[in-house]
Amino acid sequence: MYWNKPYECMPREQLEQLQSKRLVKLVERLYHNVPFYRTKLQERGLDPHHIKGLEDLNRLPFTRKTDLRDNYPYGLFAEPINNIVRIHASSGTTGKPTVVGYTRNDLNNWSEIAARCLMAASATKNSMIQNAYGYGLFTGGLGIHGGAEKLGASIIPVSSGNTEKQLMLMKDFHTTHITCTPSYALYLAESLKTYGIAISDLQLKAGIFGAEPWSEKMREEIEKRLHIKAYDIYGLSEICGPGVGIECVEQKGMHIWEDQFLMEIIDPVTEESLPLNTMGELVITTLTKEGIPLLRYRTGDRTMIMDELCPCGRTHRKIQRLVGRTDDMIIVRGVNVFPTQIESVLISTGHVTANYQLIVKREGILDKLEVRVELNEDQAIDSLEDLNAIERKILQKIHGVLGIQVKLTLLEPGTLQRSEGKAQRLIDLRNI
Ligand code: DLL
């Protein structure tokens, strides 16, 4: 089912014409309204009439997260502040947050795509959506909220945290859809037993999970434990929060709403554009944003644009499930690994949970990795030999699949701290 069929199923030729037209207008506006972009374009000898359409995309400059920081707080805004009706910000681990501003039209467009997402992930006007993404400067809560209201579904704006209350509401309010991070979804599943709630007490049908990398194995785990369909949703605050893209019922890649976002995949080192079906860094140009439109924003997210028509009928291209962020990549003896790859292997052994943490240290020029993971609750261990055997088996599997040697620490169930939002999987002690 579609929220906006004419747009979601627009023939590709027409979609690309629309993108071209919007790109030309965008460059014109940025040139006139944002000194940062005017300078960048002038440095390349460009003014707006040089940009005729998609074919000129390659000539345009990239934007990086540091550009937002350097122009903190409002330097990249393309509208006067009195036209900005909402501010969001993402808190980096260090320093100043990245600040974004939305005009009234931006909020309308955002709720439009969030509504498309919710519907693509099986929600309808009749759904009861429990929104456990954080409300506040983080875009998760209010982004989903706007979409659900537009859709006409019933929304429970519970925000993140307070697990006991989440489960009580889920049961008493007959929640059909839950929205939160995948790691928190797993924690909710784990906590059912603690609070004496049975799956049969719930009417949950689906979950819409994103904001952090997760693996296909993690999806299987969540679906199995909560008896739901788990859909992957993508977004980032610099571009507009949740709703940039979503999986449809096919659950094979996320459609990116290409009438609003122009995507490219580049080689993060050479910055060259890469063809479809090739892994690289996702770069996004916002085509409709007024408050803070961005040209060729380097997301740092690793994925590929899939070259295939989706049976669901949507014509907007899909990206593959995100492997992770370029900055989360660990190089262990020359092998590049992402936390999600380790997650997949761990879950597939059947002995441990998806509660894990990776600790990476640098010794000389080598990264050393410690994998800390909790054993399954029902894992029978009668002796030290049993434990050693499990450890050997997991280490072999990690080596077999990923080709890396790690230190493995098996923990009692419930040892690692649970997160209510984004889980911190990687503890990087490398100081680089
Ligand atoms: O996490 C927005 C969001 C909220 C998305 C709710 C989905 C659901 P930021 O805090 O700015 O915004 O973080 C954005 O999170 O660049 C990715 O690295 C990561 N991320 C977001 N969605 C996914 C996903 C929100 N589905 C950063 N899979 C992005 C993997 C994701 N990583």
Short mmCIF file of C-alpha atoms and ligand atoms in Angstrom, two decimals:
data_model
loop_
_atom_site.label_atom_id
_atom_site.label_comp_id
_atom_site.label_asym_id
_atom_site.label_seq_id
_atom_site.Cartn_x
_atom_site.Cartn_y
_atom_site.Cartn_z
CA MET A 1 0.00 0.00 0.00
CA TYR A 2 1.16 3.47 -0.82
CA TRP A 3 0.71 6.78 0.91
CA ASN A 4 1.32 8.82 -2.24
CA LYS A 5 1.18 6.55 -5.27
CA PRO A 6 1.80 9.18 -7.99
CA TYR A 7 5.08 10.09 -6.35
CA GLU A 8 6.11 6.69 -5.02
CA CYS A 9 5.50 4.98 -8.35
CA MET A 10 6.47 7.84 -10.66
CA PRO A 11 8.05 6.54 -13.89
CA ARG A 12 11.84 6.85 -13.58
CA GLU A 13 12.22 9.18 -16.52
CA GLN A 14 9.77 11.60 -14.99
CA LEU A 15 11.41 11.22 -11.58
CA GLU A 16 14.81 12.08 -13.02
CA GLN A 17 13.39 15.10 -14.82
CA LEU A 18 11.95 16.28 -11.54
CA GLN A 19 15.33 15.76 -9.83
CA SER A 20 17.09 17.74 -12.57
CA LYS A 21 14.67 20.63 -12.28
CA ARG A 22 14.96 20.67 -8.49
CA LEU A 23 18.75 20.47 -8.58
CA VAL A 24 19.02 23.51 -10.85
CA LYS A 25 16.75 25.52 -8.56
CA LEU A 26 18.66 24.38 -5.49
CA VAL A 27 22.02 25.54 -6.82
CA GLU A 28 20.52 28.89 -7.70
CA ARG A 29 19.13 29.34 -4.20
CA LEU A 30 22.31 28.23 -2.48
CA TYR A 31 24.39 30.57 -4.63
CA HIS A 32 22.26 33.53 -3.67
CA ASN A 33 21.40 32.69 -0.07
CA VAL A 34 24.38 30.89 1.47
CA PRO A 35 27.79 32.62 1.33
CA PHE A 36 29.54 29.31 2.15
CA TYR A 37 28.18 27.71 -1.03
CA ARG A 38 28.64 30.84 -3.15
CA THR A 39 32.35 30.81 -2.29
CA LYS A 40 32.63 27.08 -2.89
CA LEU A 41 30.95 27.37 -6.29
CA GLN A 42 33.02 30.39 -7.26
CA GLU A 43 36.21 28.56 -6.31
CA ARG A 44 35.23 26.00 -8.94
CA GLY A 45 34.49 28.69 -11.47
CA LEU A 46 30.79 27.89 -11.30
CA ASP A 47 27.73 30.05 -11.19
CA PRO A 48 24.16 28.82 -11.32
CA HIS A 49 23.72 28.91 -15.09
CA HIS A 50 26.48 26.29 -15.48
CA ILE A 51 24.28 23.71 -13.77
CA LYS A 52 21.68 22.43 -16.25
CA GLY A 53 20.64 19.20 -14.57
CA LEU A 54 21.71 15.85 -13.16
CA GLU A 55 24.48 15.58 -15.73
CA ASP A 56 26.31 18.40 -13.92
CA LEU A 57 26.10 16.91 -10.44
CA ASN A 58 29.75 15.85 -10.54
CA ARG A 59 30.87 19.45 -10.89
CA LEU A 60 29.32 20.46 -7.57
CA PRO A 61 31.28 20.57 -4.31
CA PHE A 62 30.82 18.11 -1.46
CA THR A 63 29.62 19.12 2.00
CA ARG A 64 31.01 17.49 5.13
CA LYS A 65 29.86 17.30 8.71
CA THR A 66 32.76 19.59 9.65
CA ASP A 67 31.27 22.28 7.37
CA LEU A 68 28.15 22.28 9.54
CA ARG A 69 30.28 22.47 12.67
CA ASP A 70 32.50 25.24 11.27
CA ASN A 71 29.40 27.29 10.47
CA TYR A 72 27.74 26.65 13.83
CA PRO A 73 24.96 27.34 14.54
CA TYR A 74 23.14 28.92 11.60
CA GLY A 75 25.83 29.64 8.99
CA LEU A 76 24.51 27.18 6.40
CA PHE A 77 20.86 28.16 6.74
CA ALA A 78 19.37 29.34 3.46
CA GLU A 79 16.41 31.12 5.07
CA PRO A 80 16.28 33.94 7.60
CA ILE A 81 15.82 32.62 11.10
CA ASN A 82 12.26 33.94 11.37
CA ASN A 83 11.22 31.47 8.65
CA ILE A 84 12.64 28.59 10.65
CA VAL A 85 9.90 26.92 12.68
CA ARG A 86 11.90 24.08 14.25
CA ILE A 87 15.49 23.41 15.22
CA HIS A 88 17.02 19.98 15.70
CA ALA A 89 20.57 19.06 16.54
CA SER A 90 22.65 15.96 16.77
CA SER A 91 25.07 15.75 19.60
CA GLY A 92 28.42 14.54 18.48
CA THR A 93 30.63 12.79 20.99
CA THR A 94 32.78 15.88 21.21
CA GLY A 95 32.33 19.58 20.73
CA LYS A 96 29.38 21.50 19.37
CA PRO A 97 26.30 19.78 17.99
CA THR A 98 25.33 19.86 14.33
CA VAL A 99 22.37 22.21 14.03
CA VAL A 100 19.62 22.03 11.44
CA GLY A 101 16.54 24.21 10.87
CA TYR A 102 13.21 23.44 9.24
CA THR A 103 10.77 25.82 7.58
CA ARG A 104 7.05 25.09 7.57
CA ASN A 105 7.41 23.50 4.10
CA ASP A 106 10.32 21.39 5.32
CA LEU A 107 8.18 20.00 8.13
CA ASN A 108 5.38 19.25 5.66
CA ASN A 109 7.78 17.43 3.35
CA TRP A 110 9.28 15.54 6.25
CA SER A 111 5.93 14.33 7.54
CA GLU A 112 5.00 13.41 3.95
CA ILE A 113 7.99 11.08 3.59
CA ALA A 114 7.65 9.76 7.12
CA ALA A 115 4.02 8.89 6.30
CA ARG A 116 5.18 7.13 3.13
CA CYS A 117 7.65 5.18 5.25
CA LEU A 118 5.14 4.13 7.87
CA MET A 119 2.74 2.93 5.23
CA ALA A 120 5.46 1.11 3.29
CA ALA A 121 6.18 -0.70 6.56
CA SER A 122 2.55 -1.83 6.89
CA ALA A 123 1.12 0.91 9.14
CA THR A 124 -2.25 2.39 8.21
CA LYS A 125 -4.75 4.84 9.56
CA ASN A 126 -5.95 2.06 11.86
CA SER A 127 -2.57 1.41 13.45
CA MET A 128 -1.60 2.19 17.03
CA ILE A 129 1.98 3.39 16.81
CA GLN A 130 4.07 3.46 19.97
CA ASN A 131 6.92 5.83 19.29
CA ALA A 132 9.86 4.97 21.54
CA TYR A 133 12.40 7.08 19.69
CA GLY A 134 13.60 9.97 21.81
CA TYR A 135 11.69 13.26 21.53
CA GLY A 136 13.80 16.39 21.69
CA LEU A 137 16.72 17.66 19.69
CA PHE A 138 17.12 14.12 18.32
CA THR A 139 15.03 13.81 15.16
CA GLY A 140 13.71 10.29 15.81
CA GLY A 141 10.74 11.11 18.03
CA LEU A 142 9.28 14.14 16.29
CA GLY A 143 10.08 12.80 12.81
CA ILE A 144 8.05 9.63 13.24
CA HIS A 145 5.42 11.62 15.12
CA GLY A 146 4.81 13.97 12.18
CA GLY A 147 4.49 11.04 9.79
CA ALA A 148 2.07 9.14 12.00
CA GLU A 149 -0.18 12.18 12.43
CA LYS A 150 -0.19 12.80 8.70
CA LEU A 151 -1.10 9.17 8.10
CA GLY A 152 -3.95 9.52 10.57
CA ALA A 153 -2.75 6.62 12.69
CA SER A 154 -2.98 6.81 16.48
CA ILE A 155 0.34 7.72 17.98
CA ILE A 156 1.57 7.11 21.50
CA PRO A 157 4.36 9.66 22.00
CA VAL A 158 6.02 7.76 24.83
CA SER A 159 9.60 8.68 23.81
CA SER A 160 12.56 6.52 24.77
CA GLY A 161 13.27 4.72 28.02
CA ASN A 162 11.24 3.42 30.94
CA THR A 163 11.00 -0.15 29.76
CA GLU A 164 8.37 -1.30 32.23
CA LYS A 165 6.03 1.49 31.15
CA GLN A 166 6.71 0.80 27.47
CA LEU A 167 5.59 -2.80 27.95
CA MET A 168 2.57 -1.85 30.01
CA LEU A 169 1.42 0.63 27.36
CA MET A 170 2.13 -1.84 24.60
CA LYS A 171 -0.20 -4.30 26.24
CA ASP A 172 -2.91 -1.97 27.54
CA PHE A 173 -3.08 0.37 24.53
CA HIS A 174 -3.02 -2.48 21.98
CA THR A 175 0.03 -1.19 20.19
CA THR A 176 0.33 -2.57 16.67
CA HIS A 177 3.57 -0.85 15.64
CA ILE A 178 6.61 -0.04 17.74
CA THR A 179 9.28 2.41 16.64
CA CYS A 180 12.70 2.46 18.35
CA THR A 181 16.28 1.45 17.78
CA PRO A 182 16.80 -2.25 16.99
CA SER A 183 18.95 -2.71 20.10
CA TYR A 184 16.16 -1.33 22.26
CA ALA A 185 13.63 -3.57 20.50
CA LEU A 186 15.68 -6.53 21.58
CA TYR A 187 15.81 -5.20 25.12
CA LEU A 188 12.02 -4.84 25.12
CA ALA A 189 11.78 -8.46 23.99
CA GLU A 190 14.15 -9.58 26.73
CA SER A 191 12.20 -7.64 29.34
CA LEU A 192 8.83 -9.24 28.62
CA LYS A 193 9.66 -12.09 30.94
CA THR A 194 10.89 -9.76 33.69
CA TYR A 195 7.55 -7.96 33.76
CA GLY A 196 5.43 -11.06 33.32
CA ILE A 197 4.03 -10.19 29.91
CA ALA A 198 3.41 -12.90 27.34
CA ILE A 199 3.63 -12.32 23.60
CA SER A 200 -0.01 -13.41 23.41
CA ASP A 201 -0.91 -10.40 25.61
CA LEU A 202 0.25 -8.10 22.81
CA GLN A 203 -1.15 -7.11 19.44
CA LEU A 204 2.14 -6.07 17.99
CA LYS A 205 2.45 -6.60 14.22
CA ALA A 206 5.51 -4.70 13.14
CA GLY A 207 8.45 -2.61 14.26
CA ILE A 208 10.18 0.24 12.46
CA PHE A 209 13.77 0.21 13.54
CA GLY A 210 16.73 2.37 12.64
CA ALA A 211 19.15 5.06 13.82
CA GLU A 212 21.94 2.51 14.25
CA PRO A 213 23.47 -0.27 12.18
CA TRP A 214 21.99 -3.74 12.62
CA SER A 215 22.39 -7.01 10.82
CA GLU A 216 20.01 -9.34 9.02
CA LYS A 217 20.59 -11.86 11.82
CA MET A 218 19.53 -9.26 14.36
CA ARG A 219 16.34 -8.75 12.36
CA GLU A 220 15.62 -12.49 12.50
CA GLU A 221 16.21 -12.44 16.23
CA ILE A 222 13.83 -9.52 16.84
CA GLU A 223 11.16 -10.95 14.54
CA LYS A 224 11.35 -14.31 16.26
CA ARG A 225 11.22 -12.94 19.78
CA LEU A 226 8.51 -10.33 19.29
CA HIS A 227 6.52 -12.22 16.62
CA ILE A 228 6.56 -9.21 14.33
CA LYS A 229 7.93 -7.99 11.01
CA ALA A 230 10.92 -5.75 11.59
CA TYR A 231 11.52 -2.98 9.03
CA ASP A 232 14.68 -0.98 8.57
CA ILE A 233 14.31 2.82 8.41
CA TYR A 234 17.07 5.27 7.50
CA GLY A 235 17.61 8.91 8.23
CA LEU A 236 20.14 11.37 9.54
CA SER A 237 19.63 14.72 11.17
CA GLU A 238 21.70 16.68 8.66
CA ILE A 239 19.32 15.56 5.90
CA CYS A 240 16.03 15.36 7.83
CA GLY A 241 15.91 12.60 10.43
CA PRO A 242 13.90 9.37 10.04
CA GLY A 243 12.17 8.88 6.72
CA VAL A 244 14.91 9.43 4.15
CA GLY A 245 14.29 5.81 3.25
CA ILE A 246 12.59 2.62 4.39
CA GLU A 247 12.15 -1.01 3.53
CA CYS A 248 8.88 -2.04 1.95
CA VAL A 249 7.19 -5.36 2.68
CA GLU A 250 9.76 -7.08 0.47
CA GLN A 251 12.31 -6.34 3.28
CA LYS A 252 15.16 -6.24 0.79
CA GLY A 253 16.84 -2.85 0.78
CA MET A 254 15.52 0.59 1.66
CA HIS A 255 13.75 2.80 -0.89
CA ILE A 256 15.18 6.30 -0.73
CA TRP A 257 12.63 9.00 -1.60
CA GLU A 258 14.34 10.24 -4.69
CA ASP A 259 11.95 13.09 -5.42
CA GLN A 260 13.43 14.71 -2.30
CA PHE A 261 16.93 13.24 -2.10
CA LEU A 262 19.48 12.75 -4.80
CA MET A 263 21.81 9.87 -3.99
CA GLU A 264 25.24 8.93 -5.15
CA ILE A 265 27.78 6.40 -4.01
CA ILE A 266 31.38 7.51 -4.01
CA ASP A 267 34.74 6.04 -3.23
CA PRO A 268 35.47 7.69 0.13
CA VAL A 269 39.14 8.09 -0.69
CA THR A 270 39.19 9.24 -4.33
CA GLU A 271 35.71 10.85 -4.12
CA GLU A 272 34.88 9.39 -7.52
CA SER A 273 31.29 8.38 -8.26
CA LEU A 274 30.74 4.65 -8.26
CA PRO A 275 28.24 2.69 -10.38
CA LEU A 276 25.10 0.96 -9.14
CA ASN A 277 25.61 -2.22 -7.12
CA THR A 278 29.00 -1.02 -5.87
CA MET A 279 29.78 -0.53 -2.22
CA GLY A 280 30.95 2.90 -1.14
CA GLU A 281 29.96 5.99 0.82
CA LEU A 282 26.45 7.34 0.45
CA VAL A 283 26.27 10.99 -0.60
CA ILE A 284 22.97 12.87 -0.51
CA THR A 285 21.83 16.17 -2.02
CA THR A 286 18.58 17.54 -0.59
CA LEU A 287 16.25 18.55 -3.41
CA THR A 288 13.41 20.23 -1.55
CA LYS A 289 14.83 21.49 1.74
CA GLU A 290 14.51 25.22 2.41
CA GLY A 291 15.96 25.69 5.90
CA ILE A 292 19.31 24.05 5.41
CA PRO A 293 19.65 22.48 1.97
CA LEU A 294 22.87 20.53 1.48
CA LEU A 295 24.84 19.80 -1.67
CA ARG A 296 26.44 16.37 -1.98
CA TYR A 297 26.50 15.68 1.74
CA ARG A 298 28.98 12.97 2.67
CA THR A 299 27.00 10.81 5.08
CA GLY A 300 29.90 8.54 6.08
CA ASP A 301 27.47 5.61 5.72
CA ARG A 302 28.57 2.58 3.74
CA THR A 303 26.11 0.94 1.39
CA MET A 304 25.34 0.48 -2.30
CA ILE A 305 22.52 1.61 -4.56
CA MET A 306 20.76 -1.49 -5.83
CA ASP A 307 20.08 -1.86 -9.51
CA GLU A 308 16.77 -3.65 -9.49
CA LEU A 309 13.10 -3.02 -9.84
CA CYS A 310 11.22 -3.71 -6.65
CA PRO A 311 8.17 -5.96 -6.92
CA CYS A 312 6.34 -3.54 -4.60
CA GLY A 313 5.92 -1.15 -7.54
CA ARG A 314 7.82 1.78 -6.09
CA THR A 315 10.22 3.23 -8.61
CA HIS A 316 12.52 4.89 -6.09
CA ARG A 317 15.85 3.08 -5.96
CA LYS A 318 16.87 1.11 -2.92
CA ILE A 319 20.05 1.06 -0.89
CA GLN A 320 21.30 -2.07 0.73
CA ARG A 321 21.13 -2.42 4.50
CA LEU A 322 23.88 -0.19 5.87
CA VAL A 323 27.06 -1.98 6.85
CA GLY A 324 27.99 0.86 9.19
CA ARG A 325 29.77 4.16 9.20
CA THR A 326 33.17 4.60 7.66
CA ASP A 327 34.45 5.77 11.04
CA ASP A 328 33.27 2.55 12.73
CA MET A 329 35.35 0.35 10.49
CA ILE A 330 38.03 -1.59 12.33
CA ILE A 331 41.10 -2.86 10.58
CA VAL A 332 42.27 -6.04 12.25
CA ARG A 333 45.52 -7.23 10.69
CA GLY A 334 44.64 -5.65 7.41
CA VAL A 335 41.08 -6.98 7.29
CA ASN A 336 38.32 -4.38 7.27
CA VAL A 337 35.44 -5.28 9.55
CA PHE A 338 32.30 -3.53 10.67
CA PRO A 339 30.57 -4.26 13.98
CA THR A 340 27.47 -5.50 12.10
CA GLN A 341 29.52 -8.25 10.46
CA ILE A 342 30.68 -9.50 13.83
CA GLU A 343 27.09 -9.23 15.10
CA SER A 344 25.88 -11.54 12.31
CA VAL A 345 28.46 -14.17 13.07
CA LEU A 346 27.84 -14.03 16.81
CA ILE A 347 24.08 -14.47 16.51
CA SER A 348 24.44 -17.25 13.94
CA THR A 349 26.41 -19.40 16.40
CA GLY A 350 23.25 -19.87 18.46
CA HIS A 351 25.18 -19.69 21.74
CA VAL A 352 25.19 -15.97 22.42
CA THR A 353 22.81 -13.03 22.37
CA ALA A 354 22.94 -9.89 20.26
CA ASN A 355 24.19 -8.00 23.30
CA TYR A 356 27.80 -7.45 22.47
CA GLN A 357 30.50 -4.86 22.65
CA LEU A 358 33.72 -4.49 20.72
CA ILE A 359 36.80 -3.06 22.27
CA VAL A 360 39.49 -2.03 19.90
CA LYS A 361 43.02 -1.15 20.93
CA ARG A 362 46.04 -0.32 18.89
CA GLU A 363 49.25 -2.15 19.50
CA GLY A 364 52.03 -0.88 17.28
CA ILE A 365 50.35 -0.49 13.90
CA LEU A 366 47.88 -3.30 14.50
CA ASP A 367 44.34 -3.06 15.79
CA LYS A 368 43.49 -5.66 18.40
CA LEU A 369 39.91 -6.52 18.93
CA GLU A 370 38.15 -7.90 21.97
CA VAL A 371 34.62 -9.17 21.47
CA ARG A 372 32.55 -9.18 24.64
CA VAL A 373 29.24 -10.96 24.33
CA GLU A 374 26.58 -12.38 26.60
CA LEU A 375 25.71 -16.06 26.55
CA ASN A 376 22.15 -17.06 25.77
CA GLU A 377 20.02 -17.43 28.84
CA ASP A 378 19.09 -21.01 28.03
CA GLN A 379 22.66 -21.97 27.16
CA ALA A 380 23.45 -24.98 29.33
CA ILE A 381 26.94 -24.83 30.77
CA ASP A 382 27.89 -27.55 33.20
CA SER A 383 31.63 -27.26 33.24
CA LEU A 384 34.57 -25.18 32.26
CA GLU A 385 35.08 -27.52 29.32
CA ASP A 386 31.61 -26.65 28.03
CA LEU A 387 32.51 -22.99 28.19
CA ASN A 388 35.84 -23.54 26.48
CA ALA A 389 34.20 -25.56 23.74
CA ILE A 390 31.70 -22.78 23.03
CA GLU A 391 34.46 -20.22 23.03
CA ARG A 392 36.51 -22.24 20.55
CA LYS A 393 33.52 -22.72 18.30
CA ILE A 394 32.70 -19.00 18.20
CA LEU A 395 36.32 -18.03 17.62
CA GLN A 396 36.55 -20.51 14.76
CA LYS A 397 33.41 -19.15 13.21
CA ILE A 398 34.62 -15.55 13.45
CA HIS A 399 37.90 -16.60 11.89
CA GLY A 400 36.20 -18.71 9.22
CA VAL A 401 33.75 -16.01 8.13
CA LEU A 402 35.70 -12.81 8.67
CA GLY A 403 39.26 -14.06 8.55
CA ILE A 404 40.25 -12.30 11.74
CA GLN A 405 41.54 -13.36 15.12
CA VAL A 406 39.96 -11.73 18.13
CA LYS A 407 39.94 -12.08 21.87
CA LEU A 408 36.57 -13.40 23.03
CA THR A 409 35.06 -12.74 26.43
CA LEU A 410 31.86 -14.62 27.22
CA LEU A 411 29.65 -12.90 29.77
CA GLU A 412 26.69 -13.88 31.89
CA PRO A 413 23.31 -12.88 30.44
CA GLY A 414 22.35 -9.33 31.46
CA THR A 415 25.89 -8.10 32.14
CA LEU A 416 26.27 -5.47 29.43
CA GLN A 417 24.51 -2.18 29.79
CA ARG A 418 21.33 -1.91 27.70
CA SER A 419 20.68 1.22 25.70
CA GLU A 420 17.39 3.05 25.30
CA GLY A 421 18.58 4.70 22.09
CA LYS A 422 21.63 4.02 19.99
CA ALA A 423 23.70 1.17 21.41
CA GLN A 424 27.38 1.83 21.81
CA ARG A 425 28.88 -1.24 20.19
CA LEU A 426 32.38 0.00 19.63
CA ILE A 427 34.68 1.20 22.33
CA ASP A 428 37.64 2.62 20.57
CA LEU A 429 40.73 2.95 22.68
CA ARG A 430 42.98 3.61 19.70
CA ASN A 431 43.43 7.35 20.17
CA ILE A 432 43.56 8.05 16.46
O1 DLL B 1 19.54 8.50 13.77
C1 DLL B 1 17.78 9.62 12.57
C2 DLL B 1 16.92 8.44 12.70
C3 DLL B 1 16.02 8.35 13.74
C4 DLL B 1 16.96 7.42 11.75
C5 DLL B 1 15.17 7.26 13.85
C6 DLL B 1 16.13 6.31 11.85
C7 DLL B 1 15.24 6.23 12.89
P1 DLL B 1 21.34 10.86 13.61
O2 DLL B 1 21.32 10.78 15.07
O3 DLL B 1 21.81 12.11 12.96
O4 DLL B 1 19.92 10.62 13.01
O5 DLL B 1 22.22 9.65 13.10
C8 DLL B 1 22.34 9.39 11.75
O6 DLL B 1 22.67 7.02 12.16
O7 DLL B 1 24.26 8.61 9.39
C9 DLL B 1 23.73 6.35 10.18
O8 DLL B 1 25.10 6.23 10.45
C10 DLL B 1 22.94 5.87 11.39
N1 DLL B 1 21.68 5.26 10.94
C11 DLL B 1 20.47 5.83 10.83
N2 DLL B 1 19.57 4.93 10.38
C12 DLL B 1 20.24 3.76 10.19
C13 DLL B 1 19.88 2.46 9.74
C14 DLL B 1 19.15 9.49 13.18
N3 DLL B 1 18.64 2.14 9.40
C15 DLL B 1 23.23 8.18 11.53
N4 DLL B 1 20.87 1.54 9.64
C16 DLL B 1 23.33 7.81 10.07
C17 DLL B 1 22.15 1.82 9.99
C18 DLL B 1 21.59 3.99 10.55
N5 DLL B 1 22.53 3.03 10.45
#
